[in-house]
PDB file of C-alpha atoms in Angstrom:
ATOM      1  CA  UNK A   1      88.151  71.659 113.617  1.00  0.00           C
ATOM      2  CA  UNK A   2      90.996  72.674 116.498  1.00  0.00           C
ATOM      3  CA  UNK A   3      90.419  76.615 116.211  1.00  0.00           C
ATOM      4  CA  UNK A   4      86.585  77.101 116.403  1.00  0.00           C
ATOM      5  CA  UNK A   5      87.077  80.620 116.839  1.00  0.00           C
ATOM      6  CA  UNK A   6      88.119  82.089 113.143  1.00  0.00           C
ATOM      7  CA  UNK A   7      84.981  82.579 111.710  1.00  0.00           C
ATOM      8  CA  UNK A   8      83.152  84.992 114.733  1.00  0.00           C
ATOM      9  CA  UNK A   9      86.728  86.577 115.058  1.00  0.00           C
ATOM     10  CA  UNK A  10      87.397  87.465 111.319  1.00  0.00           C
ATOM     11  CA  UNK A  11      83.551  88.290 111.792  1.00  0.00           C
ATOM     12  CA  UNK A  12      83.958  90.539 114.199  1.00  0.00           C
ATOM     13  CA  UNK A  13      86.634  92.726 112.271  1.00  0.00           C
ATOM     14  CA  UNK A  14      85.198  96.744 111.256  1.00  0.00           C
ATOM     15  CA  UNK A  15      83.781  95.765 107.722  1.00  0.00           C
ATOM     16  CA  UNK A  16      84.501  92.376 107.034  1.00  0.00           C
ATOM     17  CA  UNK A  17      82.439  89.666 104.794  1.00  0.00           C
ATOM     18  CA  UNK A  18      82.305  86.340 104.603  1.00  0.00           C
ATOM     19  CA  UNK A  19      81.538  84.189 101.389  1.00  0.00           C
ATOM     20  CA  UNK A  20      82.127  80.661  99.938  1.00  0.00           C
ATOM     21  CA  UNK A  21      84.323  80.367  97.304  1.00  0.00           C
ATOM     22  CA  UNK A  22      82.562  77.432  95.095  1.00  0.00           C
ATOM     23  CA  UNK A  23      85.486  76.862  92.791  1.00  0.00           C
ATOM     24  CA  UNK A  24      87.950  76.504  95.350  1.00  0.00           C
ATOM     25  CA  UNK A  25      85.907  74.533  97.699  1.00  0.00           C
ATOM     26  CA  UNK A  26      86.317  77.472 100.751  1.00  0.00           C
ATOM     27  CA  UNK A  27      85.629  80.246 102.576  1.00  0.00           C
ATOM     28  CA  UNK A  28      86.867  83.713 101.977  1.00  0.00           C
ATOM     29  CA  UNK A  29      87.090  86.584 104.393  1.00  0.00           C
ATOM     30  CA  UNK A  30      87.169  90.231 103.261  1.00  0.00           C
ATOM     31  CA  UNK A  31      87.407  93.689 103.887  1.00  0.00           C
ATOM     32  CA  UNK A  32      86.537  96.454 101.019  1.00  0.00           C
ATOM     33  CA  UNK A  33      85.770  93.553  98.683  1.00  0.00           C
ATOM     34  CA  UNK A  34      89.605  92.208  99.226  1.00  0.00           C
ATOM     35  CA  UNK A  35      90.880  88.791 100.981  1.00  0.00           C
ATOM     36  CA  UNK A  36      92.463  88.916 103.862  1.00  0.00           C
ATOM     37  CA  UNK A  37      91.691  85.203 104.936  1.00  0.00           C
ATOM     38  CA  UNK A  38      90.810  81.918 103.125  1.00  0.00           C
ATOM     39  CA  UNK A  39      89.842  78.679 105.082  1.00  0.00           C
ATOM     40  CA  UNK A  40      90.078  75.780 103.286  1.00  0.00           C
ATOM     41  CA  UNK A  41      91.461  72.289 102.273  1.00  0.00           C
ATOM     42  CA  UNK A  42      94.919  71.239 100.733  1.00  0.00           C
ATOM     43  CA  UNK A  43      95.220  68.396  97.841  1.00  0.00           C
ATOM     44  CA  UNK A  44      95.260  65.778 100.557  1.00  0.00           C
ATOM     45  CA  UNK A  45      91.716  67.420 102.486  1.00  0.00           C
ATOM     46  CA  UNK A  46      93.470  68.964 105.509  1.00  0.00           C
ATOM     47  CA  UNK A  47      92.035  71.994 106.694  1.00  0.00           C
ATOM     48  CA  UNK A  48      94.086  75.030 105.939  1.00  0.00           C
ATOM     49  CA  UNK A  49      93.882  78.762 106.440  1.00  0.00           C
ATOM     50  CA  UNK A  50      95.700  81.146 104.292  1.00  0.00           C
ATOM     51  CA  UNK A  51      96.751  84.933 105.543  1.00  0.00           C
ATOM     52  CA  UNK A  52      98.897  87.344 104.186  1.00  0.00           C
ATOM     53  CA  UNK A  53     101.772  89.176 105.673  1.00  0.00           C
ATOM     54  CA  UNK A  54     105.082  90.559 105.095  1.00  0.00           C
ATOM     55  CA  UNK A  55     107.528  88.281 103.612  1.00  0.00           C
ATOM     56  CA  UNK A  56     110.094  88.399 105.921  1.00  0.00           C
ATOM     57  CA  UNK A  57     107.063  87.644 108.740  1.00  0.00           C
ATOM     58  CA  UNK A  58     106.077  84.648 106.888  1.00  0.00           C
ATOM     59  CA  UNK A  59     109.554  83.552 107.015  1.00  0.00           C
ATOM     60  CA  UNK A  60     110.370  83.700 111.059  1.00  0.00           C
ATOM     61  CA  UNK A  61     106.627  82.196 111.392  1.00  0.00           C
ATOM     62  CA  UNK A  62     107.668  79.452 109.139  1.00  0.00           C
ATOM     63  CA  UNK A  63     110.712  78.797 110.977  1.00  0.00           C
ATOM     64  CA  UNK A  64     109.472  78.700 113.833  1.00  0.00           C
ATOM     65  CA  UNK A  65     106.322  76.345 113.717  1.00  0.00           C
ATOM     66  CA  UNK A  66     106.104  72.959 111.254  1.00  0.00           C
ATOM     67  CA  UNK A  67     102.802  73.608 110.769  1.00  0.00           C
ATOM     68  CA  UNK A  68     102.644  76.850 108.776  1.00  0.00           C
ATOM     69  CA  UNK A  69     103.869  76.751 104.961  1.00  0.00           C
ATOM     70  CA  UNK A  70     104.185  78.459 102.164  1.00  0.00           C
ATOM     71  CA  UNK A  71     100.762  79.864 101.167  1.00  0.00           C
ATOM     72  CA  UNK A  72      98.952  77.240  99.244  1.00  0.00           C
ATOM     73  CA  UNK A  73      97.745  78.190  96.050  1.00  0.00           C
ATOM     74  CA  UNK A  74      98.727  81.747  96.846  1.00  0.00           C
ATOM     75  CA  UNK A  75     101.724  83.716  96.545  1.00  0.00           C
ATOM     76  CA  UNK A  76     104.595  82.220  98.291  1.00  0.00           C
ATOM     77  CA  UNK A  77     106.285  85.104  99.698  1.00  0.00           C
ATOM     78  CA  UNK A  78     103.052  87.158 100.728  1.00  0.00           C
ATOM     79  CA  UNK A  79     100.886  84.683 102.430  1.00  0.00           C
ATOM     80  CA  UNK A  80     101.652  81.249 104.449  1.00  0.00           C
ATOM     81  CA  UNK A  81      98.964  78.736 105.678  1.00  0.00           C
ATOM     82  CA  UNK A  82      98.682  76.527 108.558  1.00  0.00           C
ATOM     83  CA  UNK A  83      97.289  73.438 109.349  1.00  0.00           C
ATOM     84  CA  UNK A  84      93.933  73.480 111.528  1.00  0.00           C
ATOM     85  CA  UNK A  85      95.026  70.145 113.323  1.00  0.00           C
ATOM     86  CA  UNK A  86      98.266  71.276 113.752  1.00  0.00           C
ATOM     87  CA  UNK A  87     100.419  72.910 117.327  1.00  0.00           C
ATOM     88  CA  UNK A  88     100.493  76.405 116.306  1.00  0.00           C
ATOM     89  CA  UNK A  89      99.367  78.223 119.252  1.00  0.00           C
ATOM     90  CA  UNK A  90      95.946  79.963 119.133  1.00  0.00           C
ATOM     91  CA  UNK A  91      97.470  83.601 120.114  1.00  0.00           C
ATOM     92  CA  UNK A  92      99.928  83.051 117.479  1.00  0.00           C
ATOM     93  CA  UNK A  93      97.014  82.743 114.725  1.00  0.00           C
ATOM     94  CA  UNK A  94      94.713  85.758 116.037  1.00  0.00           C
ATOM     95  CA  UNK A  95      98.143  87.736 115.533  1.00  0.00           C
ATOM     96  CA  UNK A  96      98.245  85.978 112.180  1.00  0.00           C
ATOM     97  CA  UNK A  97      94.518  87.152 111.107  1.00  0.00           C
ATOM     98  CA  UNK A  98      95.227  90.735 113.054  1.00  0.00           C
ATOM     99  CA  UNK A  99      98.313  91.117 110.794  1.00  0.00           C
ATOM    100  CA  UNK A 100      96.559  90.067 107.660  1.00  0.00           C
ATOM    101  CA  UNK A 101      93.705  91.385 108.221  1.00  0.00           C
ATOM    102  CA  UNK A 102      95.461  95.342 108.833  1.00  0.00           C
ATOM    103  CA  UNK A 103      97.570  94.871 105.396  1.00  0.00           C
ATOM    104  CA  UNK A 104      94.786  94.534 103.627  1.00  0.00           C
ATOM    105  CA  UNK A 105      92.623  97.058 105.246  1.00  0.00           C
ATOM    106  CA  UNK A 106      95.825  99.641 105.196  1.00  0.00           C
ATOM    107  CA  UNK A 107      96.020  99.325 101.149  1.00  0.00           C
ATOM    108  CA  UNK A 108      92.573  99.972 100.720  1.00  0.00           C
ATOM    109  CA  UNK A 109      91.933 103.949  98.886  1.00  0.00           C
ATOM    110  CA  UNK A 110      90.966 106.357 102.087  1.00  0.00           C
ATOM    111  CA  UNK A 111      87.597 106.515 100.815  1.00  0.00           C
ATOM    112  CA  UNK A 112      86.781 102.546 101.472  1.00  0.00           C
ATOM    113  CA  UNK A 113      88.280 102.861 104.678  1.00  0.00           C
ATOM    114  CA  UNK A 114      86.604 105.913 105.773  1.00  0.00           C
ATOM    115  CA  UNK A 115      82.918 104.098 104.452  1.00  0.00           C
ATOM    116  CA  UNK A 116      84.416 101.088 106.677  1.00  0.00           C
ATOM    117  CA  UNK A 117      85.210 103.078 110.033  1.00  0.00           C
ATOM    118  CA  UNK A 118      82.378 105.202 110.362  1.00  0.00           C
TER     119      UNK A 118
END
C-alpha cells in the first residue's frame, strides 16, 4: 500500500478507534461510534480508502484526481473513495481524512464531544 501512514494518522485523532468489519472485509476508523474512514477493497480487489465530505468538495476532488471516485458502497454525494495505488498526493489524502474526521466529530452530541476532548 502506497499510503502506509493511514492507520497511525487516523488513530492519532482524539477519540479515534479502529475495528474490523468482517462482513465488509474492511477496517473502519470511528469517533464517537461513527465512521469517518473506511479502508477496504473494491469489487476487483483494488485497495481503497473512503472518506466523508461536503458534496461540493467531493465533486471538486473527483474532477481534479482520476484516482478519486464516488464513495464505493457508500452515499456517492457524501463520500469519496481513493485508490491506494493511485497518484493522489499524500497531503491531499491527509486533508481529506482531516475533513472527514471533523465532519463526523462535529456531528456528535456536545456531551460526546466533551467526553472525547477532556
